[in-house]
Amino acid sequence: MLKHHSEIILEELAEGTGAGISLSQVSGGLQTGLDIWFSDLKKSAGPVVELRAHGLKSHQVDLRFGMYSKDTLKLIAEAPAEDQLLARSLVSSISPNAKLSIGGQTTDTWQVLDGTFGMSARLKHHQGSNNADAAIKTSREVIVPMMAAMAELIGYDVNEPENPSGEMEGALTTVEVVRRERNPRNRLLCLRLHGHVCKCCGISPSKTYGEAGKIIEVHHIQPLSTLGQPRQYNPLSDLIPLCPNCHRAVHTKRPSPHLVSELQAIMSSDV
Ligand SMILES: [Zn+2]
Ligand SMILES: [Zn+2]
């Protein structure tokens, strides 16, 4: 039963969206399913994802808005262009094996225009739909990016740790860069696209340290301030995963950090 996997689904979602998540069991017909929504909104006041088994081996995921979502829809309508770009990129990162439909809209241009907005996906598994691995896969491949996209549009804040790494203080653009590097949705997208591997030294902390290896960091390649006109930020190409060592090392150069190629050149020379 899907409800047996609630814990793992909640954990994945909280990490990926950076927001509190609530979940309840719904029964309808023969199959029971799960409803998933943001804890700080009433279930009827924002997006709700319903996950249920479809046949023996597939999961059906449907996102829709509750009847009283007016205020949430207003927030979404006011989302900055950058947040919309990130939200679309997150949805585009949904597994191509999941048949995704966005109410007739395309993955490149979709917008939440009103409360009739919805998205659906169906993912077929090799195992039965009640299997734990299948539930984890559907969460990671479909529900997490869908909910993370909504969290970005609604504008859930990034929880700022007490003491940001002191090495980076001082540069003009630091606040913006740090914000992007700490944003859980940027992190999620970056790791989905590039994998959990350091782009500089090639180490994969989760392979080396197992469960203790969730330490890979996300680095924002800053536009060179000397160019005068800053490029527009693009989460797809401007964020790369780095291990904590390489990340500290690139930021020893300020205000613009070392390029990965520069650091690699230093690493391969005898210093
Ligand atoms: Zn590294
Ligand atoms: Zn960085």
mmCIF file of C-alpha atoms and ligand atoms in Angstrom:
data_model
loop_
_atom_site.group_PDB
_atom_site.id
_atom_site.type_symbol
_atom_site.label_atom_id
_atom_site.label_comp_id
_atom_site.label_asym_id
_atom_site.label_seq_id
_atom_site.Cartn_x
_atom_site.Cartn_y
_atom_site.Cartn_z
ATOM 1 C CA MET A 1 0.000 0.000 0.000
ATOM 2 C CA LEU A 2 1.202 3.486 -0.840
ATOM 3 C CA LYS A 3 0.456 4.721 2.685
ATOM 4 C CA HIS A 4 3.253 2.512 4.005
ATOM 5 C CA HIS A 5 5.710 4.673 2.105
ATOM 6 C CA SER A 6 4.463 8.026 3.445
ATOM 7 C CA GLU A 7 7.595 8.644 5.520
ATOM 8 C CA ILE A 8 10.034 8.329 2.646
ATOM 9 C CA ILE A 9 7.818 10.432 0.360
ATOM 10 C CA LEU A 10 7.634 13.183 2.994
ATOM 11 C CA GLU A 11 11.388 13.140 3.470
ATOM 12 C CA GLU A 12 12.119 13.418 -0.261
ATOM 13 C CA LEU A 13 9.616 16.240 -0.691
ATOM 14 C CA ALA A 14 10.723 18.295 2.287
ATOM 15 C CA GLU A 15 14.345 18.130 1.122
ATOM 16 C CA GLY A 16 13.563 18.967 -2.499
ATOM 17 C CA THR A 17 11.019 21.728 -1.981
ATOM 18 C CA GLY A 18 12.384 23.385 1.159
ATOM 19 C CA ALA A 19 8.793 23.621 2.423
ATOM 20 C CA GLY A 20 6.753 21.769 5.025
ATOM 21 C CA ILE A 21 4.683 19.017 3.440
ATOM 22 C CA SER A 22 1.467 17.360 4.644
ATOM 23 C CA LEU A 23 0.079 14.082 3.464
ATOM 24 C CA SER A 24 -3.120 12.162 3.961
ATOM 25 C CA GLN A 25 -4.637 8.975 2.745
ATOM 26 C CA VAL A 26 -7.596 9.173 0.401
ATOM 27 C CA SER A 27 -9.780 6.299 -0.570
ATOM 28 C CA GLY A 28 -11.778 6.116 -3.718
ATOM 29 C CA GLY A 29 -12.861 2.963 -5.446
ATOM 30 C CA LEU A 30 -10.628 -0.044 -4.986
ATOM 31 C CA GLN A 31 -7.339 1.795 -4.680
ATOM 32 C CA THR A 32 -6.330 4.100 -1.879
ATOM 33 C CA GLY A 33 -4.118 7.010 -2.738
ATOM 34 C CA LEU A 34 -2.248 9.837 -1.064
ATOM 35 C CA ASP A 35 -2.937 13.553 -1.121
ATOM 36 C CA ILE A 36 0.114 15.767 -0.708
ATOM 37 C CA TRP A 37 0.124 19.543 -0.085
ATOM 38 C CA PHE A 38 2.094 22.388 1.516
ATOM 39 C CA SER A 39 1.614 22.375 5.297
ATOM 40 C CA ASP A 40 1.299 26.121 5.689
ATOM 41 C CA LEU A 41 -1.636 26.259 3.267
ATOM 42 C CA LYS A 42 -4.956 24.646 3.907
ATOM 43 C CA LYS A 43 -5.406 21.723 1.571
ATOM 44 C CA SER A 44 -8.112 23.656 -0.280
ATOM 45 C CA ALA A 45 -5.970 26.803 -0.567
ATOM 46 C CA GLY A 46 -3.151 25.658 -2.808
ATOM 47 C CA PRO A 47 -1.796 22.939 -5.069
ATOM 48 C CA VAL A 48 -2.540 19.336 -4.087
ATOM 49 C CA VAL A 49 -0.850 16.327 -5.620
ATOM 50 C CA GLU A 50 -2.751 13.076 -5.662
ATOM 51 C CA LEU A 51 -0.708 9.918 -5.999
ATOM 52 C CA ARG A 52 -2.412 6.637 -6.680
ATOM 53 C CA ALA A 53 -1.743 3.261 -8.170
ATOM 54 C CA HIS A 54 -2.875 2.760 -11.732
ATOM 55 C CA GLY A 55 -3.210 -0.872 -12.629
ATOM 56 C CA LEU A 56 -0.633 -3.198 -11.144
ATOM 57 C CA LYS A 57 2.587 -1.440 -12.076
ATOM 58 C CA SER A 58 1.937 2.264 -12.704
ATOM 59 C CA HIS A 59 1.502 5.357 -10.600
ATOM 60 C CA GLN A 60 -0.774 8.195 -11.562
ATOM 61 C CA VAL A 61 0.169 11.661 -10.260
ATOM 62 C CA ASP A 62 -2.280 14.556 -10.596
ATOM 63 C CA LEU A 63 -1.665 18.108 -9.475
ATOM 64 C CA ARG A 64 -4.608 20.447 -9.141
ATOM 65 C CA PHE A 65 -5.563 23.534 -7.154
ATOM 66 C CA GLY A 66 -7.995 23.563 -4.250
ATOM 67 C CA MET A 67 -11.209 25.576 -4.450
ATOM 68 C CA TYR A 68 -9.941 28.373 -2.217
ATOM 69 C CA SER A 69 -6.568 28.987 -3.880
ATOM 70 C CA LYS A 70 -7.230 32.608 -4.868
ATOM 71 C CA ASP A 71 -4.491 34.096 -2.688
ATOM 72 C CA THR A 72 -1.976 31.431 -3.659
ATOM 73 C CA LEU A 73 -2.766 31.947 -7.350
ATOM 74 C CA LYS A 74 -2.163 35.661 -6.880
ATOM 75 C CA LEU A 75 1.280 34.960 -5.434
ATOM 76 C CA ILE A 76 2.036 32.669 -8.365
ATOM 77 C CA ALA A 77 0.897 35.287 -10.890
ATOM 78 C CA GLU A 78 3.397 37.710 -9.335
ATOM 79 C CA ALA A 79 6.337 35.286 -9.426
ATOM 80 C CA PRO A 80 9.468 36.882 -10.946
ATOM 81 C CA ALA A 81 10.614 35.675 -14.381
ATOM 82 C CA GLU A 82 13.621 33.963 -12.816
ATOM 83 C CA ASP A 83 11.391 31.860 -10.553
ATOM 84 C CA GLN A 84 9.203 30.913 -13.499
ATOM 85 C CA LEU A 85 12.271 29.813 -15.444
ATOM 86 C CA LEU A 86 13.388 27.638 -12.547
ATOM 87 C CA ALA A 87 9.870 26.196 -12.118
ATOM 88 C CA ARG A 88 9.706 25.255 -15.803
ATOM 89 C CA SER A 89 13.190 23.757 -15.699
ATOM 90 C CA LEU A 90 12.169 21.634 -12.706
ATOM 91 C CA VAL A 91 9.091 20.331 -14.500
ATOM 92 C CA SER A 92 11.182 19.685 -17.638
ATOM 93 C CA SER A 93 13.470 17.512 -15.519
ATOM 94 C CA ILE A 94 10.618 15.086 -14.840
ATOM 95 C CA SER A 95 11.518 11.666 -16.173
ATOM 96 C CA PRO A 96 10.754 11.387 -19.912
ATOM 97 C CA ASN A 97 9.341 7.953 -19.067
ATOM 98 C CA ALA A 98 6.533 9.643 -17.175
ATOM 99 C CA LYS A 99 3.795 10.632 -19.551
ATOM 100 C CA LEU A 100 3.419 14.260 -18.548
ATOM 101 C CA SER A 101 0.585 16.540 -19.602
ATOM 102 C CA ILE A 102 0.123 20.152 -18.532
ATOM 103 C CA GLY A 103 -3.457 20.772 -19.564
ATOM 104 C CA GLY A 104 -2.573 21.328 -23.218
ATOM 105 C CA GLN A 105 0.366 23.652 -22.459
ATOM 106 C CA THR A 106 4.000 22.966 -23.397
ATOM 107 C CA THR A 107 6.859 22.315 -20.940
ATOM 108 C CA ASP A 108 8.714 25.405 -22.220
ATOM 109 C CA THR A 109 5.946 27.940 -21.859
ATOM 110 C CA TRP A 110 3.386 26.724 -19.317
ATOM 111 C CA GLN A 111 1.899 29.179 -16.889
ATOM 112 C CA VAL A 112 -0.498 28.903 -13.987
ATOM 113 C CA LEU A 113 -3.207 31.206 -15.334
ATOM 114 C CA ASP A 114 -6.031 30.301 -12.956
ATOM 115 C CA GLY A 115 -7.394 27.646 -10.637
ATOM 116 C CA THR A 116 -8.154 25.279 -13.487
ATOM 117 C CA PHE A 117 -4.428 24.699 -13.996
ATOM 118 C CA GLY A 118 -3.288 21.114 -13.552
ATOM 119 C CA MET A 119 -0.626 18.614 -14.495
ATOM 120 C CA SER A 120 -0.713 14.865 -14.719
ATOM 121 C CA ALA A 121 1.905 12.187 -15.139
ATOM 122 C CA ARG A 122 1.870 8.432 -15.260
ATOM 123 C CA LEU A 123 4.961 6.394 -14.530
ATOM 124 C CA LYS A 124 5.183 2.694 -15.247
ATOM 125 C CA HIS A 125 7.436 0.560 -13.069
ATOM 126 C CA HIS A 126 9.041 -2.824 -13.402
ATOM 127 C CA GLN A 127 7.880 -3.722 -9.906
ATOM 128 C CA GLY A 128 4.379 -3.592 -8.522
ATOM 129 C CA SER A 129 3.010 -0.147 -7.701
ATOM 130 C CA ASN A 130 2.893 -1.003 -3.975
ATOM 131 C CA ASN A 131 6.612 -1.714 -3.907
ATOM 132 C CA ALA A 132 8.748 0.707 -1.863
ATOM 133 C CA ASP A 133 11.275 1.251 -4.657
ATOM 134 C CA ALA A 134 8.481 2.158 -7.055
ATOM 135 C CA ALA A 135 7.100 4.694 -4.549
ATOM 136 C CA ILE A 136 10.558 6.233 -4.101
ATOM 137 C CA LYS A 137 11.080 6.415 -7.848
ATOM 138 C CA THR A 138 7.750 8.132 -8.474
ATOM 139 C CA SER A 139 8.501 10.587 -5.665
ATOM 140 C CA ARG A 140 11.950 11.467 -7.002
ATOM 141 C CA GLU A 141 11.143 11.452 -10.678
ATOM 142 C CA VAL A 142 7.728 13.117 -10.670
ATOM 143 C CA ILE A 143 6.312 14.452 -7.397
ATOM 144 C CA VAL A 144 9.436 16.194 -6.108
ATOM 145 C CA PRO A 145 10.082 18.283 -9.259
ATOM 146 C CA MET A 146 6.347 19.071 -9.596
ATOM 147 C CA MET A 147 6.003 20.265 -5.996
ATOM 148 C CA ALA A 148 9.374 22.034 -6.077
ATOM 149 C CA ALA A 149 8.183 23.994 -9.123
ATOM 150 C CA MET A 150 5.059 25.068 -7.219
ATOM 151 C CA ALA A 151 7.141 25.982 -4.149
ATOM 152 C CA GLU A 152 9.332 28.188 -6.336
ATOM 153 C CA LEU A 153 6.321 29.945 -7.890
ATOM 154 C CA ILE A 154 4.634 30.468 -4.524
ATOM 155 C CA GLY A 155 7.941 31.855 -3.288
ATOM 156 C CA TYR A 156 8.824 29.715 -0.297
ATOM 157 C CA ASP A 157 11.826 31.305 1.305
ATOM 158 C CA VAL A 158 15.207 29.790 1.600
ATOM 159 C CA ASN A 159 16.039 29.039 5.218
ATOM 160 C CA GLU A 160 19.204 30.986 5.810
ATOM 161 C CA PRO A 161 21.653 29.182 8.069
ATOM 162 C CA GLU A 162 22.967 31.274 11.003
ATOM 163 C CA ASN A 163 26.472 31.614 9.688
ATOM 164 C CA PRO A 164 27.009 31.604 5.925
ATOM 165 C CA SER A 165 30.495 30.477 4.969
ATOM 166 C CA GLY A 166 32.579 33.515 5.843
ATOM 167 C CA GLU A 167 34.892 33.084 2.879
ATOM 168 C CA MET A 168 32.398 34.606 0.508
ATOM 169 C CA GLU A 169 31.529 37.813 2.317
ATOM 170 C CA GLY A 170 32.200 41.123 0.696
ATOM 171 C CA ALA A 171 31.407 40.883 -2.995
ATOM 172 C CA LEU A 172 28.597 43.012 -4.357
ATOM 173 C CA THR A 173 26.714 40.142 -5.888
ATOM 174 C CA THR A 174 27.342 37.804 -2.972
ATOM 175 C CA VAL A 175 23.854 37.994 -1.505
ATOM 176 C CA GLU A 176 22.235 37.004 -4.779
ATOM 177 C CA VAL A 177 24.765 34.265 -5.460
ATOM 178 C CA VAL A 178 24.502 32.797 -1.972
ATOM 179 C CA ARG A 179 20.720 32.903 -2.196
ATOM 180 C CA ARG A 180 20.818 30.886 -5.399
ATOM 181 C CA GLU A 181 23.347 28.422 -4.075
ATOM 182 C CA ARG A 182 21.251 27.820 -0.952
ATOM 183 C CA ASN A 183 17.877 27.633 -2.662
ATOM 184 C CA PRO A 184 16.774 23.999 -2.266
ATOM 185 C CA ARG A 185 15.004 24.071 -5.662
ATOM 186 C CA ASN A 186 18.123 25.334 -7.453
ATOM 187 C CA ARG A 187 20.076 22.626 -5.666
ATOM 188 C CA LEU A 188 17.552 19.987 -6.632
ATOM 189 C CA LEU A 189 17.590 21.004 -10.293
ATOM 190 C CA CYS A 190 21.374 21.239 -10.426
ATOM 191 C CA LEU A 191 21.825 17.757 -8.965
ATOM 192 C CA ARG A 192 19.111 16.270 -11.162
ATOM 193 C CA LEU A 193 20.826 17.618 -14.258
ATOM 194 C CA HIS A 194 24.476 17.112 -13.376
ATOM 195 C CA GLY A 195 24.351 14.234 -10.898
ATOM 196 C CA HIS A 196 25.961 14.060 -7.459
ATOM 197 C CA VAL A 197 29.486 14.408 -8.811
ATOM 198 C CA CYS A 198 31.969 17.253 -8.280
ATOM 199 C CA LYS A 199 32.475 19.005 -11.632
ATOM 200 C CA CYS A 200 36.014 19.879 -10.661
ATOM 201 C CA CYS A 201 37.694 16.827 -9.085
ATOM 202 C CA GLY A 202 35.136 14.174 -10.057
ATOM 203 C CA ILE A 203 34.574 12.855 -6.539
ATOM 204 C CA SER A 204 31.100 11.587 -5.708
ATOM 205 C CA PRO A 205 30.694 12.050 -1.931
ATOM 206 C CA SER A 206 27.587 9.861 -1.752
ATOM 207 C CA LYS A 207 29.545 6.984 -3.318
ATOM 208 C CA THR A 208 32.552 7.539 -1.073
ATOM 209 C CA TYR A 209 30.727 8.140 2.217
ATOM 210 C CA GLY A 210 27.350 6.480 1.637
ATOM 211 C CA GLU A 211 24.611 7.916 3.838
ATOM 212 C CA ALA A 212 27.087 10.396 5.339
ATOM 213 C CA GLY A 213 27.868 11.754 1.897
ATOM 214 C CA LYS A 214 24.984 14.181 1.364
ATOM 215 C CA ILE A 215 27.509 16.977 1.344
ATOM 216 C CA ILE A 216 27.771 17.940 -2.312
ATOM 217 C CA GLU A 217 27.297 21.684 -2.760
ATOM 218 C CA VAL A 218 25.901 23.829 -5.539
ATOM 219 C CA HIS A 219 28.053 26.563 -7.044
ATOM 220 C CA HIS A 220 26.851 29.511 -9.073
ATOM 221 C CA ILE A 221 29.295 30.406 -11.829
ATOM 222 C CA GLN A 222 29.142 34.163 -11.481
ATOM 223 C CA PRO A 223 29.060 36.340 -14.544
ATOM 224 C CA LEU A 224 32.292 38.275 -14.886
ATOM 225 C CA SER A 225 31.656 41.712 -13.444
ATOM 226 C CA THR A 226 34.230 43.134 -15.860
ATOM 227 C CA LEU A 227 31.872 42.487 -18.761
ATOM 228 C CA GLY A 228 29.769 45.415 -17.613
ATOM 229 C CA GLN A 229 26.501 43.885 -18.676
ATOM 230 C CA PRO A 230 25.661 40.936 -16.477
ATOM 231 C CA ARG A 231 24.176 37.988 -18.302
ATOM 232 C CA GLN A 232 20.774 36.785 -17.288
ATOM 233 C CA TYR A 233 20.994 33.979 -14.775
ATOM 234 C CA ASN A 234 20.144 30.531 -16.127
ATOM 235 C CA PRO A 235 19.748 27.731 -13.576
ATOM 236 C CA LEU A 236 20.521 25.137 -16.250
ATOM 237 C CA SER A 237 23.980 26.357 -17.146
ATOM 238 C CA ASP A 238 25.004 28.629 -14.280
ATOM 239 C CA LEU A 239 24.832 26.103 -11.463
ATOM 240 C CA ILE A 240 27.238 23.190 -11.049
ATOM 241 C CA PRO A 241 27.796 20.668 -8.257
ATOM 242 C CA LEU A 242 31.109 20.903 -6.404
ATOM 243 C CA CYS A 243 32.444 18.942 -3.443
ATOM 244 C CA PRO A 244 32.990 21.039 -0.270
ATOM 245 C CA ASN A 245 36.764 21.175 -0.826
ATOM 246 C CA CYS A 246 36.628 22.392 -4.406
ATOM 247 C CA HIS A 247 33.808 24.798 -3.513
ATOM 248 C CA ARG A 248 35.904 26.425 -0.795
ATOM 249 C CA ALA A 249 38.849 26.536 -3.170
ATOM 250 C CA VAL A 250 37.052 28.303 -6.060
ATOM 251 C CA HIS A 251 35.803 30.946 -3.625
ATOM 252 C CA THR A 252 39.287 31.812 -2.390
ATOM 253 C CA LYS A 253 39.378 34.116 -5.427
ATOM 254 C CA ARG A 254 37.170 37.173 -4.967
ATOM 255 C CA PRO A 255 34.943 38.776 -5.932
ATOM 256 C CA SER A 256 34.628 36.505 -8.982
ATOM 257 C CA PRO A 257 35.505 32.932 -8.035
ATOM 258 C CA HIS A 258 37.974 30.748 -9.905
ATOM 259 C CA LEU A 259 36.649 29.024 -12.973
ATOM 260 C CA VAL A 260 36.608 25.254 -12.630
ATOM 261 C CA SER A 261 39.176 25.069 -15.457
ATOM 262 C CA GLU A 262 41.495 27.386 -13.496
ATOM 263 C CA LEU A 263 41.220 25.263 -10.371
ATOM 264 C CA GLN A 264 41.791 22.113 -12.373
ATOM 265 C CA ALA A 265 44.944 23.676 -13.862
ATOM 266 C CA ILE A 266 46.176 24.496 -10.341
ATOM 267 C CA MET A 267 45.396 20.949 -9.189
ATOM 268 C CA SER A 268 47.293 19.347 -12.044
ATOM 269 C CA SER A 269 50.369 21.548 -11.614
ATOM 270 C CA ASP A 270 52.939 20.849 -8.901
ATOM 271 C CA VAL A 271 52.148 23.338 -6.186
HETATM 272 ZN ZN ZN B 1 35.827 18.442 -5.883
HETATM 273 ZN ZN ZN B 2 29.975 28.891 -5.003
#
